[in-house]
CSV table of C-alpha atoms in Angstrom, one decimal:
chain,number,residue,atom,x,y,z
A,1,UNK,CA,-15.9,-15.7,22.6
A,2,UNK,CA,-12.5,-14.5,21.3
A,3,UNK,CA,-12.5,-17.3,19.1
A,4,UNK,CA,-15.9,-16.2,17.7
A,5,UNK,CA,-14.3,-12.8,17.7
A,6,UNK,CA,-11.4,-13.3,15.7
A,7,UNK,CA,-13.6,-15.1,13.0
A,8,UNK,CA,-15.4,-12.2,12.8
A,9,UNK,CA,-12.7,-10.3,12.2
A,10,UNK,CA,-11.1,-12.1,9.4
A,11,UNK,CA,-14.3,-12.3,7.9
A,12,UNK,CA,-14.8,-8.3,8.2
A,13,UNK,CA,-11.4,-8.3,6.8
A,14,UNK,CA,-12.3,-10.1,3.6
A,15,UNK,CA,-16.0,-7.7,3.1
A,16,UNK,CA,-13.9,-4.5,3.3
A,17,UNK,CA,-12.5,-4.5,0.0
A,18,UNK,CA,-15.5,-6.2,-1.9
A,19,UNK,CA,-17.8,-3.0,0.2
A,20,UNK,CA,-15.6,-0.9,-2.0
A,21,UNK,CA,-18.0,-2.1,-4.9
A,22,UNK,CA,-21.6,-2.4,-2.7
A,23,UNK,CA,-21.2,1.2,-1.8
A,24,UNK,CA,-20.4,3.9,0.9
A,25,UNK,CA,-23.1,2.2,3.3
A,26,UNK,CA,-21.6,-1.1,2.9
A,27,UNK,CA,-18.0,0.4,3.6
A,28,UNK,CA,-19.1,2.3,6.9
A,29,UNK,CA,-21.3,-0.2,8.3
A,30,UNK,CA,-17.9,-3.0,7.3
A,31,UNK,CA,-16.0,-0.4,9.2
A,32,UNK,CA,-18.3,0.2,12.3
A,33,UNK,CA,-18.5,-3.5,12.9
A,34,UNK,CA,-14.9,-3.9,12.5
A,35,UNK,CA,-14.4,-1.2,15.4
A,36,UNK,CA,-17.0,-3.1,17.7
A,37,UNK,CA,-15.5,-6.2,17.4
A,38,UNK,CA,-11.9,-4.5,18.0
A,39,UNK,CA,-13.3,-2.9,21.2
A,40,UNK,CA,-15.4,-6.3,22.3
A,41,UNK,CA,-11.8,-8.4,21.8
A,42,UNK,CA,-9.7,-5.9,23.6
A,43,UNK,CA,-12.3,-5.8,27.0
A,44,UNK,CA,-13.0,-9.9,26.4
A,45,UNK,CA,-9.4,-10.1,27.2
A,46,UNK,CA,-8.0,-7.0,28.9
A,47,UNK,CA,-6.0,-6.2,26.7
A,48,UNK,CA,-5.9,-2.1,27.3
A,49,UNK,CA,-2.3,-1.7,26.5
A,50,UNK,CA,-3.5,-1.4,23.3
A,51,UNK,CA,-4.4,2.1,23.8
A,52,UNK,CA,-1.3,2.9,25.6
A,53,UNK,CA,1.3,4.3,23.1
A,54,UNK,CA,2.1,6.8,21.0
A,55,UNK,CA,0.5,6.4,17.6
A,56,UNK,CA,-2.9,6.0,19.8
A,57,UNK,CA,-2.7,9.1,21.7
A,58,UNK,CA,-1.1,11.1,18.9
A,59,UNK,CA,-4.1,10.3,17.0
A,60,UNK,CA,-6.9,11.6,19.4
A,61,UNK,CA,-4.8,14.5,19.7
A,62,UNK,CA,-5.1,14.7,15.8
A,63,UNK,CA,-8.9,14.3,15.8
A,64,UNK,CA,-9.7,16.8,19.1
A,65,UNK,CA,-7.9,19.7,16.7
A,66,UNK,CA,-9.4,18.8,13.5
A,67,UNK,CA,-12.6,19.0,15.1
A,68,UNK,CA,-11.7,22.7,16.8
A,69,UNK,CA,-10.2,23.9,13.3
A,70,UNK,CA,-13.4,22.4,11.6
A,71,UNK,CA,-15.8,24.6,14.5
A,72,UNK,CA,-14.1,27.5,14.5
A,73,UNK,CA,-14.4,28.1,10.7
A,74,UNK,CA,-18.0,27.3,11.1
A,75,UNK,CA,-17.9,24.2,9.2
A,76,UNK,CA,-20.3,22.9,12.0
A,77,UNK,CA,-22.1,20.9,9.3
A,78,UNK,CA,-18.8,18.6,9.2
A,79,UNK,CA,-17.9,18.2,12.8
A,80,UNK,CA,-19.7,15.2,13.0
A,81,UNK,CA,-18.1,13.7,10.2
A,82,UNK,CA,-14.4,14.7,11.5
A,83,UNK,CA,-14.9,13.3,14.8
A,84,UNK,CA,-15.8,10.4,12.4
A,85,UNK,CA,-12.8,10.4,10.9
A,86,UNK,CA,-11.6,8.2,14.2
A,87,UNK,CA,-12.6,4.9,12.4
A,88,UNK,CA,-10.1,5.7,9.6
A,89,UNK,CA,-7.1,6.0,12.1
A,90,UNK,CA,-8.0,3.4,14.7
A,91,UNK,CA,-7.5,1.1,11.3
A,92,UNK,CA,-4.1,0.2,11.5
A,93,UNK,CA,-3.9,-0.5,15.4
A,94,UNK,CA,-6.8,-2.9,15.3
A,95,UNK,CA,-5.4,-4.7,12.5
A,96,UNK,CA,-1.9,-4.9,14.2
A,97,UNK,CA,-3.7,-6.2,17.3
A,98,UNK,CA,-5.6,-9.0,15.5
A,99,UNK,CA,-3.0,-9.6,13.1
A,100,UNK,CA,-0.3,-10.3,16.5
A,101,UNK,CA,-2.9,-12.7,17.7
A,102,UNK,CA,-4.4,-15.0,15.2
A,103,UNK,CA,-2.9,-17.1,12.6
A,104,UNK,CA,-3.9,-15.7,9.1
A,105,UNK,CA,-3.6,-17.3,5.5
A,106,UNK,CA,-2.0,-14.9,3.6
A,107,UNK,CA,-1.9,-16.9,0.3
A,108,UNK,CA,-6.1,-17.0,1.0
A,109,UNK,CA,-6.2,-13.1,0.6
A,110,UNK,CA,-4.0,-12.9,-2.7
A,111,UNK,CA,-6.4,-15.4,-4.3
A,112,UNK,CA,-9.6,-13.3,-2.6
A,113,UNK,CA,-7.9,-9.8,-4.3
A,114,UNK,CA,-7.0,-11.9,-7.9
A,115,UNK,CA,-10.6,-13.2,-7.9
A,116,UNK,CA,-11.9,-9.8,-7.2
A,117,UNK,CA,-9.8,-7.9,-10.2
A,118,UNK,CA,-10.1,-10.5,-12.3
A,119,UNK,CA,-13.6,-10.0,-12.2
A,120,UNK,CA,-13.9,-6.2,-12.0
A,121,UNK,CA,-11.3,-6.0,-15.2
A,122,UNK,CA,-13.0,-8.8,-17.3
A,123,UNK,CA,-16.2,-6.9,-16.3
A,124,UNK,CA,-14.7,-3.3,-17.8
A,125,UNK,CA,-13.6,-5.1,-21.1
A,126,UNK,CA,-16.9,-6.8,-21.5
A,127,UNK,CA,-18.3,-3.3,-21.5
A,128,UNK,CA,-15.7,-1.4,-23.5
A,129,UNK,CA,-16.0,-4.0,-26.5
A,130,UNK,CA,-20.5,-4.5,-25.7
A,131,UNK,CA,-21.1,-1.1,-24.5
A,132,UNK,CA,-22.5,-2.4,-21.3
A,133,UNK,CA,-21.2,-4.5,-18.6
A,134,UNK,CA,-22.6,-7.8,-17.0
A,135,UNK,CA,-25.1,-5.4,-15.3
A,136,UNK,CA,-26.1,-3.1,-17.6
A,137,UNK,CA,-24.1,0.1,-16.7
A,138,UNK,CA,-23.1,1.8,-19.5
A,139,UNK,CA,-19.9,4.1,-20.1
A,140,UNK,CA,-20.2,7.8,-19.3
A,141,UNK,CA,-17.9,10.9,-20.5
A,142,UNK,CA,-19.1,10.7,-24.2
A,143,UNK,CA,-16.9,12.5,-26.3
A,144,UNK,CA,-19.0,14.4,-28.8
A,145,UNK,CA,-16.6,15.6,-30.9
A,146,UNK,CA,-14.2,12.1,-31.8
A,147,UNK,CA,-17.9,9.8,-31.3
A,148,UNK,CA,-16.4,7.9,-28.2
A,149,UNK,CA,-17.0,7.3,-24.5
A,150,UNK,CA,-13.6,8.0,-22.6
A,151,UNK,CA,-14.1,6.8,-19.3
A,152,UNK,CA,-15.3,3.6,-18.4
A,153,UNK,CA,-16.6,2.6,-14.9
A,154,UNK,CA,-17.4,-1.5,-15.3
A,155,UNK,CA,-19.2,-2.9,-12.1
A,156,UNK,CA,-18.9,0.8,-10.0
A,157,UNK,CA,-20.9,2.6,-12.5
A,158,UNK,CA,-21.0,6.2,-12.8
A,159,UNK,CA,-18.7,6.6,-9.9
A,160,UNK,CA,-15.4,7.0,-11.6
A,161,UNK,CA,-13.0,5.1,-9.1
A,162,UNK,CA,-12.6,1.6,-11.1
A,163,UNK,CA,-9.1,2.6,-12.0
A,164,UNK,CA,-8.1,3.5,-8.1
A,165,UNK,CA,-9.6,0.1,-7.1
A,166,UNK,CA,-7.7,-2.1,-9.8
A,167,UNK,CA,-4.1,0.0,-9.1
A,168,UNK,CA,-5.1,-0.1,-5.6
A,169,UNK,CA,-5.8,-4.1,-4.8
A,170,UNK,CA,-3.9,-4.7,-7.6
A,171,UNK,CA,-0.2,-4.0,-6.2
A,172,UNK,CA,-1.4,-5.3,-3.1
A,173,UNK,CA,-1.4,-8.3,-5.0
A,174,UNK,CA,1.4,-7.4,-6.7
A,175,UNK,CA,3.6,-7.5,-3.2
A,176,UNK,CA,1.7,-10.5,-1.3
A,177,UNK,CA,2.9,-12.6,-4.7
A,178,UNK,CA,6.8,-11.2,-4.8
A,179,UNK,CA,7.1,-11.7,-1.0
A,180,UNK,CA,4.9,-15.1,0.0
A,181,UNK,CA,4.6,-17.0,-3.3
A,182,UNK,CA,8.2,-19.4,-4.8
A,183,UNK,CA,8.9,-18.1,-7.6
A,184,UNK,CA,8.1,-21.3,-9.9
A,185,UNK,CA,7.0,-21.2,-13.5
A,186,UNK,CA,3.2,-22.0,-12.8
A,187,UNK,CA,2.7,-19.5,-10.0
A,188,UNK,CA,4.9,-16.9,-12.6
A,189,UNK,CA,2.7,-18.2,-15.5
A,190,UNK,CA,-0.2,-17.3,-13.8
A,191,UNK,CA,0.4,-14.3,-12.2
A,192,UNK,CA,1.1,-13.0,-15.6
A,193,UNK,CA,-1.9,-13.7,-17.1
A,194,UNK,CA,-3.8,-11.8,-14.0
A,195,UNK,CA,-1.5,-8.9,-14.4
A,196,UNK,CA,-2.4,-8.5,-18.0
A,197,UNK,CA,-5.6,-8.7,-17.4
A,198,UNK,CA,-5.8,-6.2,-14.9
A,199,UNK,CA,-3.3,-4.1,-16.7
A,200,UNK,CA,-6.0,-4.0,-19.7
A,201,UNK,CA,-8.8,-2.9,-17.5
A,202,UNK,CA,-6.6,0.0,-15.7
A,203,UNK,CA,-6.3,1.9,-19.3
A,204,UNK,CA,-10.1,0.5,-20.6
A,205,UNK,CA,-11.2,2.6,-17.1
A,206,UNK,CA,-9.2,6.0,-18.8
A,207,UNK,CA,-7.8,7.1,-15.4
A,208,UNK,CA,-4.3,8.4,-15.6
A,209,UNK,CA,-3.5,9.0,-12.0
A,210,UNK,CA,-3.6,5.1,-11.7
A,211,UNK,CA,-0.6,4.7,-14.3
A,212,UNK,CA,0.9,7.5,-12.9
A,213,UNK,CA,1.0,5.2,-9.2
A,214,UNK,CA,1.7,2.0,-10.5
A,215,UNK,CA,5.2,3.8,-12.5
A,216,UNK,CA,6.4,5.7,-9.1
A,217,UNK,CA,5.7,2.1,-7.5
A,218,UNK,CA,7.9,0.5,-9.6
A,219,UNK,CA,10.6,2.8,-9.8
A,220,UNK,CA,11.3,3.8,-6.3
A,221,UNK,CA,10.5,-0.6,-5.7
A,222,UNK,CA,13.7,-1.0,-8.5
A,223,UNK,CA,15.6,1.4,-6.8
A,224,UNK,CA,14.8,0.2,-2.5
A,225,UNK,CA,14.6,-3.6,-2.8
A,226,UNK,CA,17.1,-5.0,-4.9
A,227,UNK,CA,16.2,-8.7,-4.2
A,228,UNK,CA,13.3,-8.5,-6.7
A,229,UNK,CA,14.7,-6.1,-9.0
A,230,UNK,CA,14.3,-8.2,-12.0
A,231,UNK,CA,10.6,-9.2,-11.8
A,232,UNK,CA,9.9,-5.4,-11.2
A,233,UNK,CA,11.7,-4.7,-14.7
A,234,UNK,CA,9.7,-7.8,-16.3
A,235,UNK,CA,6.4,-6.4,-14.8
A,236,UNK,CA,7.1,-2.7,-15.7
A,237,UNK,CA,8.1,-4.4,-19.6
A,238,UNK,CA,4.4,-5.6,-19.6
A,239,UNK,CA,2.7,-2.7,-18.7
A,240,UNK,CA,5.0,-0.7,-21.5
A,241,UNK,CA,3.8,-3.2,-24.0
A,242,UNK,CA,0.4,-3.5,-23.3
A,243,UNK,CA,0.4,0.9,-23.1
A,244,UNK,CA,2.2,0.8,-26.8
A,245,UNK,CA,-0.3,-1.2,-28.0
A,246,UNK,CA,-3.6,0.2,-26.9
A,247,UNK,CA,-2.8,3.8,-27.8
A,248,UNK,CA,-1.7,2.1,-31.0
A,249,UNK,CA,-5.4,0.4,-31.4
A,250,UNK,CA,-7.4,2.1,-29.6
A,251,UNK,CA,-7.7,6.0,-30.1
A,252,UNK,CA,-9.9,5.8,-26.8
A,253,UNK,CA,-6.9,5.2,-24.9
A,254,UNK,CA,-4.4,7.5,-27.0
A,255,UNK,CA,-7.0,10.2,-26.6
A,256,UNK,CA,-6.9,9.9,-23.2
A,257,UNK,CA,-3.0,9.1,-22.0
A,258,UNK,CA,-1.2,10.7,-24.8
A,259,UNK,CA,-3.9,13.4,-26.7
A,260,UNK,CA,-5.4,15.5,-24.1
A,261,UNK,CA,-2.5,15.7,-21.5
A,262,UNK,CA,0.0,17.1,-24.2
A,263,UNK,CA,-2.8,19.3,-25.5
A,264,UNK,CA,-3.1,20.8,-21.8
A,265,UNK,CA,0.5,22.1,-22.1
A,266,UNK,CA,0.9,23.0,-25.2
A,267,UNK,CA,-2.1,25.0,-27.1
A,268,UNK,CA,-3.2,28.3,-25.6
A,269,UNK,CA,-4.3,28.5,-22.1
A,270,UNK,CA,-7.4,31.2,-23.6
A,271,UNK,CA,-8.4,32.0,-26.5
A,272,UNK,CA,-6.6,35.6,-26.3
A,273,UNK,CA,-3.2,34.6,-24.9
A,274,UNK,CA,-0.3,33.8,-26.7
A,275,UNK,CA,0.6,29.9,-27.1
A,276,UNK,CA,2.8,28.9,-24.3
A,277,UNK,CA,4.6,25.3,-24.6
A,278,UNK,CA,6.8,23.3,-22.2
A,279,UNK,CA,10.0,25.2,-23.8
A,280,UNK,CA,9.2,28.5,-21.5
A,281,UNK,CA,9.3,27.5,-18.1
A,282,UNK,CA,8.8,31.2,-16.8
A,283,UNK,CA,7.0,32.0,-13.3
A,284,UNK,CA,4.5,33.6,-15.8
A,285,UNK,CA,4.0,30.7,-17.8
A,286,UNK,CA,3.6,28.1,-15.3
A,287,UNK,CA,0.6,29.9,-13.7
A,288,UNK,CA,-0.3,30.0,-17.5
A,289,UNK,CA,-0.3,26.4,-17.8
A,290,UNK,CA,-2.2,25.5,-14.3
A,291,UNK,CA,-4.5,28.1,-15.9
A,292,UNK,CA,-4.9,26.0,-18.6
A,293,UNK,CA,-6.4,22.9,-16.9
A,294,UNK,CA,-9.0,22.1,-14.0
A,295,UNK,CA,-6.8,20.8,-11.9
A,296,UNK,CA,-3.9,23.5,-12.1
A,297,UNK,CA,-6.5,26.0,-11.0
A,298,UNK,CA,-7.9,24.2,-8.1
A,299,UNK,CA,-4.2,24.1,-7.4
A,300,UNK,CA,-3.6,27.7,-7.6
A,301,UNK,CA,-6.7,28.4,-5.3
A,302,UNK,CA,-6.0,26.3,-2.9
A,303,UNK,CA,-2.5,27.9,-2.7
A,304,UNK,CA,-3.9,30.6,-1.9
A,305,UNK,CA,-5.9,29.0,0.9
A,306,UNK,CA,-3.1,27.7,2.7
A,307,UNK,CA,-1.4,31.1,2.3
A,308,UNK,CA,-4.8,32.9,3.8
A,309,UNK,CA,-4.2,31.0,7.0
A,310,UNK,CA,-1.0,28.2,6.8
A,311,UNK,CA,-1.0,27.2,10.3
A,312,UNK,CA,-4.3,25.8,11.1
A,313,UNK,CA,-5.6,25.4,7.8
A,314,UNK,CA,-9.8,25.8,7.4
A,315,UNK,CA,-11.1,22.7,8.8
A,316,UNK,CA,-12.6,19.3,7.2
A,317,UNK,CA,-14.0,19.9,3.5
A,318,UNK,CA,-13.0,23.7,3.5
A,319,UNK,CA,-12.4,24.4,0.0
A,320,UNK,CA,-16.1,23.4,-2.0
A,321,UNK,CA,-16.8,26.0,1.4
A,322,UNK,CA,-14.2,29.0,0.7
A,323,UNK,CA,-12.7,27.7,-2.9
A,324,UNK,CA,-14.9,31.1,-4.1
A,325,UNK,CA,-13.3,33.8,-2.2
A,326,UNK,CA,-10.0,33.4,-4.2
A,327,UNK,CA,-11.2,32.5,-7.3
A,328,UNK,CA,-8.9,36.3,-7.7
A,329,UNK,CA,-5.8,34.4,-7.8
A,330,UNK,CA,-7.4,33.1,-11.6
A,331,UNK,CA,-8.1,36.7,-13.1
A,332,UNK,CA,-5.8,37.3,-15.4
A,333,UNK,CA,-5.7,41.0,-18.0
A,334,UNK,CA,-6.1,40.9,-21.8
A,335,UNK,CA,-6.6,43.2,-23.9
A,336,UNK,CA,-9.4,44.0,-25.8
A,337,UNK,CA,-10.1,46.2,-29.2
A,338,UNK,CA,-7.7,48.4,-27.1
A,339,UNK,CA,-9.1,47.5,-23.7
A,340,UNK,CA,-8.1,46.3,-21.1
A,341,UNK,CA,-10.6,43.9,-19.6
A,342,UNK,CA,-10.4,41.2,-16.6
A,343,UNK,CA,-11.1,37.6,-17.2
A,344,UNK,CA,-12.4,36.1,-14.3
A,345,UNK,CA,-12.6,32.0,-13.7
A,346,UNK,CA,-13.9,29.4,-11.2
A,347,UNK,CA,-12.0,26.5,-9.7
A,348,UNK,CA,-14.8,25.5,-7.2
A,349,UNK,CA,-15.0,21.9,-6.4
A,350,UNK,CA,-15.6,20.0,-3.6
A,351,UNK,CA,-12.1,19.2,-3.2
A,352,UNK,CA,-8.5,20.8,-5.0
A,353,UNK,CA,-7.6,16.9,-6.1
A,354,UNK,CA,-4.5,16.9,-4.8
A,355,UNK,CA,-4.0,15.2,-1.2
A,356,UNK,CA,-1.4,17.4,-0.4
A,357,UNK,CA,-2.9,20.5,-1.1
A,358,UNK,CA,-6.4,19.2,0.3
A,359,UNK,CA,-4.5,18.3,3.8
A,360,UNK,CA,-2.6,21.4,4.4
A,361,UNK,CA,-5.7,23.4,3.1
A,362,UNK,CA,-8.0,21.6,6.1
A,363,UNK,CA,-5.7,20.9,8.8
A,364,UNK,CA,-2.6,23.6,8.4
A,365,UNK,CA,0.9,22.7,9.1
A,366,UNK,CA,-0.2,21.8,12.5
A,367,UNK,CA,-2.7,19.0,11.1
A,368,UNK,CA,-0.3,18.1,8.3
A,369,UNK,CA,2.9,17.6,11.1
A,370,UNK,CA,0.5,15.4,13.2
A,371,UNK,CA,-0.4,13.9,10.2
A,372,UNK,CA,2.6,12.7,8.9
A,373,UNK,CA,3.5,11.5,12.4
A,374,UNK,CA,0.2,9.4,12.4
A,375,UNK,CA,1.9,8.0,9.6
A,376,UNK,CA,5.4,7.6,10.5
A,377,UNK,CA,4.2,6.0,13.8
A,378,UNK,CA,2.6,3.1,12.3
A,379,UNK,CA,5.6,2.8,10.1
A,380,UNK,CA,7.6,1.9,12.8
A,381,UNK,CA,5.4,-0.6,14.9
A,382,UNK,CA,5.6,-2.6,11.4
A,383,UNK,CA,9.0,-2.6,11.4
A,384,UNK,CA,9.7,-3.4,14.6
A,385,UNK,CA,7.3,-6.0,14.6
A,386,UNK,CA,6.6,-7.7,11.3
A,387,UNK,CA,8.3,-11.1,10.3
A,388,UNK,CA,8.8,-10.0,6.6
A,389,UNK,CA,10.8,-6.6,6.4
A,390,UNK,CA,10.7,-6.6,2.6
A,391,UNK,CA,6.8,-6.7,2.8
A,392,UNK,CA,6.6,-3.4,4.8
A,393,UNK,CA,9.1,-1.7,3.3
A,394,UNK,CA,7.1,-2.3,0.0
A,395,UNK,CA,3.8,-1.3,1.3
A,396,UNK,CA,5.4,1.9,2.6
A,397,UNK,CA,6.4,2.5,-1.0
A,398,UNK,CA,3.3,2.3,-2.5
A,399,UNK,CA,1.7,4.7,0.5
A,400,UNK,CA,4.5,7.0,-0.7
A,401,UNK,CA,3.4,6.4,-5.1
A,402,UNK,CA,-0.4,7.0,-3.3
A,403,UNK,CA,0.5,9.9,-1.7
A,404,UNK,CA,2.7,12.0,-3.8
A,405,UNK,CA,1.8,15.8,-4.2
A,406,UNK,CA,3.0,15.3,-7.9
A,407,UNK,CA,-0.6,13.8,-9.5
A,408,UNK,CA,-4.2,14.6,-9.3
A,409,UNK,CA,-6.3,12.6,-6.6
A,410,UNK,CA,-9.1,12.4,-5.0
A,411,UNK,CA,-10.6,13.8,-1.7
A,412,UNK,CA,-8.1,12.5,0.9
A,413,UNK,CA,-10.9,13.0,3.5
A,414,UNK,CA,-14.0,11.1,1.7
A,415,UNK,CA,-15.4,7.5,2.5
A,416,UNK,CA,-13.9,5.9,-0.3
A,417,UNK,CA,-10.7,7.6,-1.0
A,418,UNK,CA,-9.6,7.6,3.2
A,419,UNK,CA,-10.8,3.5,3.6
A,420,UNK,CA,-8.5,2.2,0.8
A,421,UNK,CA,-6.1,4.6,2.1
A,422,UNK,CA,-5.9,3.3,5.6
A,423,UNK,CA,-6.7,0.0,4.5
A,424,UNK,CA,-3.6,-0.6,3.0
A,425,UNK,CA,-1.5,1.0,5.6
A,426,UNK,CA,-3.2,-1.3,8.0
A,427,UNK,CA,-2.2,-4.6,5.7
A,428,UNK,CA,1.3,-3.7,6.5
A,429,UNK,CA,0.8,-5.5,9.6
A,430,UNK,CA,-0.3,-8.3,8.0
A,431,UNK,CA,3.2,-10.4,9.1
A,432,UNK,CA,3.1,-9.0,12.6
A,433,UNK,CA,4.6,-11.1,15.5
A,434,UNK,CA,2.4,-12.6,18.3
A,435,UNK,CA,3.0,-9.9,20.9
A,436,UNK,CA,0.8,-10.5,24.3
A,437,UNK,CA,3.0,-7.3,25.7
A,438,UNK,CA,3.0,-3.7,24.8
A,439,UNK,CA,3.6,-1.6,21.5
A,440,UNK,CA,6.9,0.5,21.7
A,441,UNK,CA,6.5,3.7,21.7
């Protein structure tokens, strides 16, 4: 039976990042089943000190608020979905339970994740050069006036996340190779030749909060662990050169990394405004500039959110729910033929795309505190009982380039977004030690 279990596992293990392409379905069901086997292993073989620590407890206490802040506001249409939100933070303690038992090939999984972005990058080049990928799907966000698609989904369609996944599993890979693989000239050779390919696809996919990860990643790496310093440089080198060269041949990609994010802060933020430009960096002018794009104003609404009520925030999915009542914090006077008239905006969207913002917005400072101990928690089980420091104390840097209130994102809260999330703070225990006893608390 536990032997049957643990297969199960591993297999489970393997399906979760490949359900990332199948679908929200595929990811749920991969995620239920993962928690049923957990639950089946730890009564097979009594094994209830599992539940007996901090990070555990610290997290029901996490989910029985949510859930109180998410009724009270009268989000009732989401309380079934935060009391979901369980599955996402029993992640990391059933991997470090499994992962202290069984004997995993960790070289197996790097090939599994190459395999995989090899194919989803070759896939988004195949339809960036034929218009359609292997299956079909074509391009979307057709620029009208330049006569050219700018973003590019490959083998996930119309969903725009192919850029997440590749940056995502892609530094995964990036860390099992610089802390499991001997550095010899065929495995260097052909980790090279995977990188550039998946480096290609990132900037086909015309998702700049990707790039904006992978350079945090490889400065703060640089800076923390000095032991592989010098592949860092030779890896950030490549990605320089292969950016240089496809915003130098591809007006796609200049368009969409160089073109449009200088345009955001420099032209007029409306058309009766004077020009404003990074040069004035007044408190006037930078509420002139988050004017001036999408995401600055979800930003400035959802400031205004967390000022409305900081402590306990407005419960799971609150702002496509209450982003309209301070749409006010957008109107802005101009005058005109000698009046003075109010011009009035929208930021509503289901979520203010910035994690940050979108966390404190949901759960307060009371949610966010818990939060970040959630996190911290499961930092320091991984350090206490992984075999390869180096490993964890990389993975926690790229939580921290994931993370960073300093980039668009996604909704930290959705399927997708939460399950890659938590999945790669669970692979941090990937080198735990067998440990029959307790977890420290």
């Amino acid at each position: 039976m536990q032997i049957y279990l643990n297969k199960t596992f591993i297999f489970l293990l393997y399906l979760l990042p490949l359900s990332f392409i199948l679908g929200p379905f595929i990811i749920n069901l991969t995620l239920l089943l993962i928690l049923i086997t957990f639950i089946l292993k730890v009564f097979t073989c009594k094994d209830y000190f599992i539940f007996n620590n901090s990070y555990f407890k610290t997290s029901i206490i996490f989910i029985v608020y949510f859930s109180i802040i998410t009724y009270l506001n009268n989000n009732i249409d989401y309380l079934i979905k935060t009391i979901g939100f369980i599955r996402f933070l029993m992640l990391p303690l059933i991997y470090y339970y499994f992962f202290s038992k069984i004997n995993f090939d960790i070289k197996k999984l790097f090939v599994y994740f190459s395999g995989i972005l090899t194919f989803v990058s070759v896939d988004l080049i195949i339809q960036r050069f034929f218009g359609k990928n292997l299956l079909g799907f074509e391009p979307s966000l057709y620029n009208q006036k330049f006569g050219f698609f700018e973003r590019y989904g490959g083998i996930f369609n119309q969903e725009l996340v192919a850029g997440g996944y590749l940056v995502f599993i892609g530094i995964l890979s990036l860390i099992l190779f610089l802390t499991n693989y001997k550095y010899t000239k065929k495995n260097i050779t052909f980790f090279f030749i995977f990188f550039i390919i998946s480096i290609t696809g990132l900037l086909i996919t015309g998702d700049r909060s990707p790039v904006l990860i992978i350079l945090v990643f490889f400065i703060l790496t640089s800076i923390l662990v000095k032991k592989i310093r010098n592949f860092i440089f030779l890896f950030f080198s490549i990605l320089l050169f292969i950016f240089f060269l496809g915003i130098n041949f591809s007006q796609t990609i200049k368009h969409r990394f160089i073109d449009y994010p200088v345009k955001r802060f420099t032209v007029k933020a409306f058309s009766y405004t004077d020009e404003i430009s990074l040069d004035k960096f007044d408190k006037k002018n930078i509420k002139n500039l988050l004017r001036n794009n999408p995401w600055g104003r979800h930003y400035l609404v959802s400031y205004e959110m967390i000022k409305s009520k900081p402590i306990t925030g407005y419960g799971l999915r609150s702002f496509r729910i209450y982003c309209s009542d301070f749409n006010y914090a957008l109107d802005y006077k101009v005058l005109i033929n000698s009046k003075v008239e109010i011009m009035k905006y929208n930021a509503c969207s289901t979520h203010p795309h910035n994690y940050f913002l979108e966390i404190i917005s949901d759960t307060g400072i009371i949610g966010t505190i818990l939060l970040i101990a959630i996190f911290l928690m499961n930092l320091r089980i991984a350090f206490n009982t992984s075999s390869n420091k180096t490993y964890v104390l990389m993975i926690f840097i790229l939580m921290i380039s994931i993370l960073s209130p300093f980039k668009p994102s996604g909704s930290f809260f959705s399927t997708w977004s939460s399950t890659m999330i938590w999945y790669i703070f669970s692979l941090i225990h990937i080198f735990a030690k067998n440990n029959d006893n307790k977890i420290k608390n």
